[in-house]
Amino acid sequence: MKASEYDAHATVSSSATCDVQEHAWAVSEPVPSPELSIIVPTYNERDNVVELVRKLDQCLAGVSWEVIFVDDDSSDGTLERIRTLSRGDRRVRLIQRIGRRGLSSACVEGMLASTAPYLAVIDGDLQHDERLLPRMLSLLKQGDLDIVVGSRYVAHGSLGEWDKSRAAISRLATKLSRLVIPADLTDPMSGFFMLRREVLADRVRKLSTIGFKILLDLFASSPRKLNFKELPYQFRNRHAGESKLDSVAGWDYVMLLLDKLIGHIVPVRFVAFAIVGGMGVLIHLLVLSALFEWLKRPFVESQAVATYVAMTFNFTINNLLTYRDRRLAGWRWLRGWISFTLVCSIGALANVGIASYLYQRDTGWIPAAIAGILVGVVWNYAVTRTYTWSKEGK
Ligand code: GDD
Ligand code: MN
């Protein structure tokens, strides 16, 4: 449509007085989008979302804001709560992701779904102090800063009621983060911050979006040093519900650091797959020696059984760790296991074939087995990456 045609439309209604050219067609006054989008990753936070929106509303008087919940298909009724809120308040938006998990990737998707010039990230369980938001915004608006971070480690900030062991783990993680980010950021583990949109745009394609440390990811993916300021806050107790950080969150963190360190050379998922493969080799050799050495079974039979045991082990661990963000559960787990087994049977055949070929030609049993395993691992990775743990989550 040409501009003149828009104009013709505009004369239809007397309220079409918008002087922004793109809106010349509008028959009613356009409602500008907010200047601040607050991204809230949620997973089973039913009893927290209403209170969070109430608190945001309270502290953001005079600011044009919206909140974007990014929910990974919670099963506790969080989605319904957010939808109800949203029906009565257009400032409340929702993105529902299906078949995927991950705090960092949820935050990035939320930020990308917004057009606001200022973006904040805050937890959905009220542990972060939302009252910092207006200050963060006014600091960013002054123009010199790229990002303002809520910190528990600057003066007047605190961990709240964390027990000693959790505090120690957090401190260790912070120390390790120095491998990839500058030393002057006191709380790179923080999940509470606000940034200018351009800062995201400059590095969004470099982000790893692994696990739950999105702030660290942003800093470590920076082509230039970020101008930042930290504001103190006291980490509060969870309002309701339970923490989502499980015992393998540490694995995600190491993967994030590895991706930042060597991700440009080799995909970190392959590294993870290889590590799991290494554990699989140990299992394989254990089963093989039990059958072949102790039970005196024929080598080919022992190698074949060891291969299938290791294959099932690898599937289980890769599903738990390597593909944590696309983890298969219930029927999809079973289907994944079947597909993994079927697809990898070809790899296993090659594995047993090569191993027994070498063994029969006087290669020692360990090198023969390892050669077979190597062929199997490369095949398994290449095929299952797209087939068993497909991105579409089908
Ligand atoms: N969409 C989505 N997907 N949200 C998630 C997921 C997920 O897989 N896992 C957790 N969340 C949401 C939670 O619902 C909550 O709103 C927020 O992310 C933080 O999760 P918690 O389970 O409450 O984590 P925490 O309190 O242990 O950790 C927080 O404190 C850390 C400070 O060390 C997080 O804010 C971390 O980012 C922060 O670093
Ligand atoms: Mn929390």
Short mmCIF file of C-alpha atoms and ligand atoms in Angstrom, two decimals:
data_model
loop_
_atom_site.label_atom_id
_atom_site.label_comp_id
_atom_site.label_asym_id
_atom_site.label_seq_id
_atom_site.Cartn_x
_atom_site.Cartn_y
_atom_site.Cartn_z
CA MET A 1 0.00 0.00 0.00
CA LYS A 2 1.31 3.46 -0.89
CA ALA A 3 1.26 6.41 1.50
CA SER A 4 -1.51 8.14 -0.47
CA GLU A 5 -3.77 5.12 0.04
CA TYR A 6 -3.09 5.26 3.78
CA ASP A 7 -4.11 8.92 3.71
CA ALA A 8 -7.36 8.02 1.99
CA HIS A 9 -8.02 5.58 4.83
CA ALA A 10 -7.14 8.17 7.40
CA THR A 11 -9.85 10.57 6.27
CA VAL A 12 -12.48 7.95 7.08
CA SER A 13 -12.25 8.63 10.78
CA SER A 14 -11.87 11.92 12.51
CA SER A 15 -9.81 10.32 15.28
CA ALA A 16 -7.12 9.31 12.78
CA THR A 17 -4.95 12.27 13.51
CA CYS A 18 -1.73 10.45 14.20
CA ASP A 19 1.25 12.29 12.79
CA VAL A 20 3.58 9.31 12.77
CA GLN A 21 3.61 8.31 9.14
CA GLU A 22 3.47 4.56 9.75
CA HIS A 23 0.32 5.07 11.75
CA ALA A 24 -1.51 7.18 9.18
CA TRP A 25 -3.93 4.27 8.75
CA ALA A 26 -4.87 4.13 12.40
CA VAL A 27 -8.51 4.74 13.16
CA SER A 28 -7.90 5.21 16.84
CA GLU A 29 -5.07 6.63 18.89
CA PRO A 30 -2.11 4.17 18.90
CA VAL A 31 -0.98 3.00 22.32
CA PRO A 32 2.81 3.18 22.45
CA SER A 33 4.62 0.12 23.77
CA PRO A 34 6.24 0.48 27.19
CA GLU A 35 9.75 1.80 27.68
CA LEU A 36 10.65 -0.93 30.17
CA SER A 37 10.09 -4.66 29.75
CA ILE A 38 10.63 -6.77 32.84
CA ILE A 39 11.40 -10.36 31.95
CA VAL A 40 10.44 -13.00 34.50
CA PRO A 41 11.45 -16.62 33.85
CA THR A 42 8.99 -18.93 35.58
CA TYR A 43 8.69 -22.60 36.20
CA ASN A 44 6.03 -23.66 38.70
CA GLU A 45 5.63 -20.30 40.42
CA ARG A 46 1.83 -20.29 40.74
CA ASP A 47 1.65 -18.65 44.12
CA ASN A 48 4.18 -15.96 43.33
CA VAL A 49 3.09 -14.32 40.09
CA VAL A 50 0.14 -12.30 41.38
CA GLU A 51 2.16 -10.91 44.27
CA LEU A 52 5.05 -10.08 41.95
CA VAL A 53 2.85 -8.09 39.57
CA ARG A 54 1.28 -6.29 42.52
CA LYS A 55 4.73 -5.33 43.80
CA LEU A 56 5.88 -4.21 40.35
CA ASP A 57 2.79 -2.06 40.00
CA GLN A 58 3.45 -0.53 43.38
CA CYS A 59 7.06 0.40 42.83
CA LEU A 60 6.87 1.44 39.17
CA ALA A 61 4.30 4.22 39.44
CA GLY A 62 4.97 6.79 36.72
CA VAL A 63 6.99 4.35 34.59
CA SER A 64 5.67 2.89 31.36
CA TRP A 65 6.35 -0.80 31.88
CA GLU A 66 5.25 -4.30 31.00
CA VAL A 67 6.12 -7.67 32.45
CA ILE A 68 6.84 -10.65 30.20
CA PHE A 69 6.62 -14.02 31.90
CA VAL A 70 8.50 -16.73 30.05
CA ASP A 71 7.14 -20.02 31.33
CA ASP A 72 8.49 -23.45 30.42
CA ASP A 73 5.11 -25.15 30.46
CA SER A 74 4.63 -25.23 34.24
CA SER A 75 2.31 -27.95 35.45
CA ASP A 76 1.15 -26.27 38.66
CA GLY A 77 -1.29 -23.75 37.19
CA THR A 78 1.20 -20.86 36.81
CA LEU A 79 0.15 -20.39 33.19
CA GLU A 80 -3.52 -20.01 34.06
CA ARG A 81 -2.70 -17.50 36.80
CA ILE A 82 -0.66 -15.39 34.39
CA ARG A 83 -3.36 -15.55 31.72
CA THR A 84 -5.98 -14.42 34.20
CA LEU A 85 -3.75 -11.53 35.25
CA SER A 86 -3.11 -10.63 31.64
CA ARG A 87 -6.79 -10.54 30.73
CA GLY A 88 -7.29 -7.80 33.24
CA ASP A 89 -4.03 -5.98 32.62
CA ARG A 90 -2.39 -5.62 29.22
CA ARG A 91 0.94 -4.85 30.86
CA VAL A 92 1.15 -8.55 31.70
CA ARG A 93 2.38 -10.73 28.86
CA LEU A 94 3.14 -14.42 28.60
CA ILE A 95 5.36 -16.64 26.49
CA GLN A 96 4.76 -20.34 26.95
CA ARG A 97 7.59 -22.61 25.81
CA ILE A 98 6.91 -26.28 25.25
CA GLY A 99 9.39 -29.16 25.44
CA ARG A 100 12.22 -26.90 26.60
CA ARG A 101 13.83 -25.87 29.85
CA GLY A 102 16.35 -23.23 30.83
CA LEU A 103 16.41 -20.02 32.79
CA SER A 104 18.92 -18.26 30.51
CA SER A 105 17.28 -19.14 27.24
CA ALA A 106 13.90 -18.13 28.69
CA CYS A 107 15.28 -14.70 29.60
CA VAL A 108 16.74 -14.20 26.13
CA GLU A 109 13.49 -15.17 24.43
CA GLY A 110 11.56 -12.79 26.66
CA MET A 111 13.93 -9.94 25.86
CA LEU A 112 13.68 -10.66 22.15
CA ALA A 113 9.89 -10.63 22.31
CA SER A 114 9.97 -7.05 23.55
CA THR A 115 10.69 -3.83 21.67
CA ALA A 116 11.28 -1.73 24.77
CA PRO A 117 14.50 0.30 24.94
CA TYR A 118 15.13 -0.91 28.50
CA LEU A 119 15.07 -4.54 29.61
CA ALA A 120 15.14 -5.96 33.11
CA VAL A 121 15.41 -9.55 34.34
CA ILE A 122 14.10 -10.57 37.74
CA ASP A 123 13.19 -13.88 39.38
CA GLY A 124 9.56 -14.84 39.75
CA ASP A 125 9.79 -15.86 43.42
CA LEU A 126 10.28 -12.38 44.93
CA GLN A 127 13.81 -13.11 46.12
CA HIS A 128 15.09 -10.06 44.25
CA ASP A 129 14.25 -6.57 45.48
CA GLU A 130 12.01 -5.06 42.81
CA ARG A 131 12.22 -1.67 44.51
CA LEU A 132 15.61 -1.22 42.81
CA LEU A 133 13.98 -1.12 39.37
CA PRO A 134 13.12 2.62 39.23
CA ARG A 135 16.67 3.49 40.26
CA MET A 136 18.15 1.11 37.70
CA LEU A 137 16.03 2.76 35.03
CA SER A 138 16.95 6.31 35.94
CA LEU A 139 20.65 5.39 36.06
CA LEU A 140 20.47 3.84 32.59
CA LYS A 141 18.57 6.84 31.25
CA GLN A 142 21.45 9.09 32.23
CA GLY A 143 23.18 7.47 29.27
CA ASP A 144 26.66 6.43 30.46
CA LEU A 145 25.85 2.94 31.66
CA ASP A 146 25.16 -0.23 29.67
CA ILE A 147 23.82 -2.33 32.51
CA VAL A 148 22.86 -1.99 36.17
CA VAL A 149 23.18 -5.10 38.32
CA GLY A 150 21.56 -5.96 41.63
CA SER A 151 24.41 -7.23 43.81
CA ARG A 152 24.53 -9.13 47.08
CA TYR A 153 28.22 -8.50 47.54
CA VAL A 154 28.58 -4.72 47.52
CA ALA A 155 28.22 -2.76 50.77
CA HIS A 156 24.67 -3.07 52.19
CA GLY A 157 23.92 -6.05 49.99
CA SER A 158 23.58 -9.53 51.48
CA LEU A 159 22.85 -13.15 50.84
CA GLY A 160 19.98 -13.07 53.30
CA GLU A 161 19.42 -16.35 55.06
CA TRP A 162 21.59 -18.58 52.94
CA ASP A 163 23.21 -21.47 54.74
CA LYS A 164 27.00 -21.74 54.82
CA SER A 165 27.29 -24.41 52.14
CA ARG A 166 25.15 -22.58 49.58
CA ALA A 167 27.09 -19.37 50.24
CA ALA A 168 30.37 -21.25 49.77
CA ILE A 169 29.19 -22.77 46.48
CA SER A 170 28.13 -19.33 45.24
CA ARG A 171 31.51 -17.89 46.18
CA LEU A 172 33.33 -20.73 44.41
CA ALA A 173 31.20 -20.21 41.29
CA THR A 174 31.99 -16.49 41.44
CA LYS A 175 35.73 -17.27 41.65
CA LEU A 176 35.51 -19.60 38.66
CA SER A 177 33.70 -16.92 36.68
CA ARG A 178 36.91 -14.89 36.68
CA LEU A 179 38.11 -17.21 33.94
CA VAL A 180 35.73 -15.51 31.54
CA ILE A 181 34.76 -12.11 32.92
CA PRO A 182 36.50 -9.08 34.48
CA ALA A 183 37.20 -9.12 38.20
CA ASP A 184 35.41 -5.93 39.20
CA LEU A 185 31.87 -7.27 38.87
CA THR A 186 31.16 -8.44 42.41
CA ASP A 187 28.06 -10.55 41.72
CA PRO A 188 28.22 -12.19 38.28
CA MET A 189 25.89 -14.89 39.62
CA SER A 190 23.10 -12.36 40.01
CA GLY A 191 19.93 -12.97 38.04
CA PHE A 192 18.68 -9.42 38.65
CA PHE A 193 19.69 -6.59 36.31
CA MET A 194 18.58 -4.02 33.75
CA LEU A 195 20.22 -3.14 30.45
CA ARG A 196 19.81 -1.02 27.35
CA ARG A 197 18.43 -2.91 24.37
CA GLU A 198 21.50 -2.20 22.21
CA VAL A 199 23.63 -4.06 24.73
CA LEU A 200 21.58 -7.17 24.12
CA ALA A 201 21.52 -6.63 20.35
CA ASP A 202 25.33 -6.37 20.22
CA ARG A 203 25.88 -9.80 21.76
CA VAL A 204 22.70 -11.81 21.47
CA ARG A 205 24.17 -14.00 18.74
CA LYS A 206 27.21 -14.79 20.88
CA LEU A 207 25.30 -15.89 23.96
CA SER A 208 25.60 -19.51 25.05
CA THR A 209 22.20 -19.50 26.81
CA ILE A 210 23.25 -22.62 28.70
CA GLY A 211 21.88 -23.10 32.19
CA PHE A 212 20.91 -20.27 34.51
CA LYS A 213 23.67 -17.66 34.54
CA ILE A 214 22.45 -15.18 31.96
CA LEU A 215 24.27 -12.18 33.44
CA LEU A 216 27.62 -13.97 33.28
CA ASP A 217 26.80 -14.99 29.72
CA LEU A 218 26.09 -11.36 28.74
CA PHE A 219 29.34 -10.13 30.25
CA ALA A 220 31.43 -12.95 28.81
CA SER A 221 29.94 -12.54 25.32
CA SER A 222 30.90 -8.91 25.14
CA PRO A 223 32.92 -7.57 22.24
CA ARG A 224 33.84 -4.62 24.52
CA LYS A 225 33.95 -3.94 28.23
CA LEU A 226 30.50 -3.17 29.58
CA ASN A 227 29.93 -0.01 31.59
CA PHE A 228 28.14 -1.26 34.63
CA LYS A 229 27.06 -0.23 38.09
CA GLU A 230 26.03 -2.49 40.94
CA LEU A 231 23.29 -1.61 43.39
CA PRO A 232 23.12 -3.46 46.71
CA TYR A 233 20.12 -5.54 47.68
CA GLN A 234 19.37 -8.20 50.22
CA PHE A 235 18.45 -11.57 48.82
CA ARG A 236 15.04 -12.39 50.27
CA ASN A 237 13.51 -15.72 51.14
CA ARG A 238 11.37 -17.36 48.53
CA HIS A 239 7.78 -16.10 48.72
CA ALA A 240 6.23 -19.51 47.85
CA GLY A 241 7.16 -22.72 46.06
CA GLU A 242 10.54 -24.38 45.70
CA SER A 243 13.90 -23.59 44.10
CA LYS A 244 14.41 -25.05 40.64
CA LEU A 245 18.16 -25.33 40.93
CA ASP A 246 18.86 -29.04 41.19
CA SER A 247 22.06 -30.91 41.85
CA VAL A 248 23.10 -30.84 38.20
CA ALA A 249 22.97 -27.05 37.94
CA GLY A 250 26.74 -27.20 38.57
CA TRP A 251 27.18 -29.20 35.39
CA ASP A 252 25.35 -26.49 33.39
CA TYR A 253 27.61 -23.90 34.93
CA VAL A 254 30.78 -25.75 33.93
CA MET A 255 29.35 -26.19 30.42
CA LEU A 256 28.69 -22.45 30.23
CA LEU A 257 32.25 -21.64 31.28
CA LEU A 258 33.62 -24.22 28.83
CA ASP A 259 31.51 -22.81 26.03
CA LYS A 260 32.88 -19.37 26.72
CA LEU A 261 36.45 -20.70 26.82
CA ILE A 262 36.51 -23.18 23.94
CA GLY A 263 33.08 -22.97 22.31
CA HIS A 264 34.53 -21.18 19.28
CA ILE A 265 36.72 -24.21 18.59
CA VAL A 266 34.45 -27.13 19.39
CA PRO A 267 30.74 -27.23 20.28
CA VAL A 268 30.38 -27.71 24.01
CA ARG A 269 27.60 -30.24 23.51
CA PHE A 270 30.08 -32.44 21.71
CA VAL A 271 32.50 -32.02 24.60
CA ALA A 272 29.72 -33.07 26.98
CA PHE A 273 28.83 -36.00 24.77
CA ALA A 274 32.48 -37.05 24.69
CA ILE A 275 32.77 -36.78 28.50
CA VAL A 276 29.67 -38.94 28.88
CA GLY A 277 31.15 -41.22 26.23
CA GLY A 278 34.27 -41.46 28.39
CA MET A 279 32.17 -42.59 31.33
CA GLY A 280 30.49 -45.03 28.95
CA VAL A 281 33.90 -46.44 28.03
CA LEU A 282 34.57 -47.18 31.70
CA ILE A 283 31.21 -48.93 32.03
CA HIS A 284 31.93 -50.77 28.81
CA LEU A 285 35.33 -51.97 29.99
CA LEU A 286 33.93 -53.01 33.35
CA VAL A 287 31.18 -55.11 31.79
CA LEU A 288 33.54 -56.47 29.17
CA SER A 289 36.15 -57.55 31.68
CA ALA A 290 33.51 -59.05 33.95
CA LEU A 291 32.15 -61.17 31.11
CA PHE A 292 35.31 -61.90 29.19
CA GLU A 293 37.95 -62.10 31.91
CA TRP A 294 36.03 -63.48 34.86
CA LEU A 295 33.11 -65.36 33.31
CA LYS A 296 35.23 -66.52 30.35
CA ARG A 297 32.52 -65.73 27.81
CA PRO A 298 33.56 -65.46 24.14
CA PHE A 299 35.03 -62.07 23.24
CA VAL A 300 32.46 -61.13 20.56
CA GLU A 301 29.54 -61.89 22.89
CA SER A 302 31.18 -59.94 25.74
CA GLN A 303 31.89 -56.97 23.52
CA ALA A 304 28.32 -56.95 22.18
CA VAL A 305 26.72 -57.06 25.66
CA ALA A 306 29.12 -54.39 26.96
CA THR A 307 28.22 -52.19 23.99
CA TYR A 308 24.48 -52.34 24.73
CA VAL A 309 24.92 -51.72 28.44
CA ALA A 310 27.15 -48.72 27.68
CA MET A 311 24.66 -47.49 25.09
CA THR A 312 21.78 -47.46 27.58
CA PHE A 313 24.00 -45.78 30.15
CA ASN A 314 25.02 -43.12 27.62
CA PHE A 315 21.43 -42.45 26.64
CA THR A 316 20.36 -41.99 30.24
CA ILE A 317 23.22 -39.68 31.20
CA ASN A 318 23.07 -37.63 28.00
CA ASN A 319 19.38 -37.15 28.55
CA LEU A 320 20.08 -35.95 32.09
CA LEU A 321 23.07 -33.74 31.32
CA THR A 322 24.02 -33.09 27.70
CA TYR A 323 20.45 -32.51 26.56
CA ARG A 324 19.13 -31.21 29.86
CA ASP A 325 17.38 -28.35 28.07
CA ARG A 326 15.54 -30.80 25.82
CA ARG A 327 15.21 -33.57 28.37
CA LEU A 328 12.88 -36.37 27.35
CA ALA A 329 10.40 -37.52 29.97
CA GLY A 330 7.59 -40.07 30.18
CA TRP A 331 6.61 -41.50 26.83
CA ARG A 332 9.08 -39.27 25.05
CA TRP A 333 11.83 -40.80 27.18
CA LEU A 334 10.82 -44.27 26.09
CA ARG A 335 10.52 -43.24 22.47
CA GLY A 336 13.90 -41.50 22.71
CA TRP A 337 15.45 -44.61 24.22
CA ILE A 338 14.01 -46.79 21.44
CA SER A 339 15.15 -44.40 18.72
CA PHE A 340 18.57 -44.10 20.33
CA THR A 341 18.88 -47.87 20.54
CA LEU A 342 17.69 -48.44 16.99
CA VAL A 343 19.78 -45.75 15.40
CA CYS A 344 22.83 -46.66 17.43
CA SER A 345 22.51 -50.35 16.66
CA ILE A 346 24.16 -49.58 13.37
CA GLY A 347 26.93 -47.87 15.30
CA ALA A 348 27.06 -50.85 17.63
CA LEU A 349 27.35 -53.26 14.71
CA ALA A 350 30.25 -51.25 13.33
CA ASN A 351 31.67 -51.12 16.86
CA VAL A 352 31.54 -54.89 17.41
CA GLY A 353 32.62 -55.56 13.82
CA ILE A 354 35.69 -53.36 13.96
CA ALA A 355 36.62 -54.48 17.48
CA SER A 356 36.40 -58.19 16.65
CA TYR A 357 38.16 -57.71 13.31
CA LEU A 358 41.07 -56.07 15.14
CA TYR A 359 40.97 -58.62 17.98
CA GLN A 360 41.11 -61.52 15.55
CA ARG A 361 44.16 -59.94 13.97
CA ASP A 362 46.09 -60.06 17.25
CA THR A 363 45.31 -56.56 18.44
CA GLY A 364 45.04 -56.54 22.27
CA TRP A 365 41.46 -56.70 23.59
CA ILE A 366 41.54 -53.20 25.09
CA PRO A 367 42.72 -51.31 21.96
CA ALA A 368 40.35 -53.43 19.87
CA ALA A 369 37.43 -52.48 22.11
CA ILE A 370 38.40 -48.79 22.18
CA ALA A 371 38.63 -48.60 18.38
CA GLY A 372 35.13 -50.05 18.15
CA ILE A 373 33.82 -47.63 20.77
CA LEU A 374 35.29 -44.61 18.94
CA VAL A 375 33.45 -45.42 15.75
CA GLY A 376 30.26 -45.90 17.76
CA VAL A 377 30.60 -42.60 19.66
CA VAL A 378 31.05 -40.45 16.56
CA TRP A 379 28.09 -42.14 14.91
CA ASN A 380 25.95 -41.84 18.03
CA TYR A 381 26.62 -38.12 18.40
CA ALA A 382 25.99 -37.25 14.79
CA VAL A 383 22.74 -39.16 14.51
CA THR A 384 21.14 -38.71 17.92
CA ARG A 385 21.81 -34.95 18.01
CA THR A 386 19.22 -34.38 15.33
CA TYR A 387 17.12 -37.51 15.74
CA THR A 388 16.71 -38.46 19.38
CA TRP A 389 17.00 -34.97 20.88
CA SER A 390 15.58 -33.01 17.99
CA LYS A 391 15.27 -29.26 18.54
CA GLU A 392 11.56 -29.31 17.81
CA GLY A 393 11.05 -31.57 20.84
CA LYS A 394 8.95 -33.97 18.76
N1 GDD B 1 11.30 -20.48 32.21
C1 GDD B 1 12.07 -21.06 33.13
N2 GDD B 1 12.68 -22.25 32.82
N3 GDD B 1 12.24 -20.50 34.34
C2 GDD B 1 13.01 -21.12 35.24
C3 GDD B 1 13.66 -22.34 34.98
C4 GDD B 1 13.48 -22.92 33.70
O1 GDD B 1 14.00 -23.99 33.37
N4 GDD B 1 14.36 -22.70 36.10
C5 GDD B 1 14.13 -21.74 36.99
N5 GDD B 1 13.31 -20.79 36.50
C6 GDD B 1 12.83 -19.58 37.15
C7 GDD B 1 12.18 -19.81 38.48
O2 GDD B 1 10.80 -20.09 38.34
C8 GDD B 1 12.43 -18.49 39.18
O3 GDD B 1 11.48 -17.52 38.82
C9 GDD B 1 13.78 -18.07 38.65
O4 GDD B 1 13.95 -18.76 37.41
C10 GDD B 1 14.92 -18.42 39.60
O5 GDD B 1 14.88 -19.79 39.90
P1 GDD B 1 15.07 -20.34 41.39
O6 GDD B 1 14.82 -21.80 41.34
O7 GDD B 1 14.30 -19.52 42.33
O8 GDD B 1 16.61 -20.13 41.54
P2 GDD B 1 17.47 -19.66 42.81
O9 GDD B 1 16.71 -18.82 43.74
O10 GDD B 1 18.14 -20.82 43.37
O11 GDD B 1 18.58 -18.82 42.04
C11 GDD B 1 18.42 -17.48 41.84
O12 GDD B 1 19.40 -16.83 42.58
C12 GDD B 1 20.67 -16.89 42.05
C13 GDD B 1 21.60 -16.15 42.93
O13 GDD B 1 22.71 -16.92 43.10
C14 GDD B 1 18.47 -17.11 40.36
O14 GDD B 1 18.06 -15.78 40.21
C15 GDD B 1 19.78 -17.08 39.79
O15 GDD B 1 19.71 -16.48 38.49
C16 GDD B 1 20.63 -16.28 40.68
O16 GDD B 1 21.90 -16.29 40.16
MN MN B 2 14.78 -18.27 43.79
#
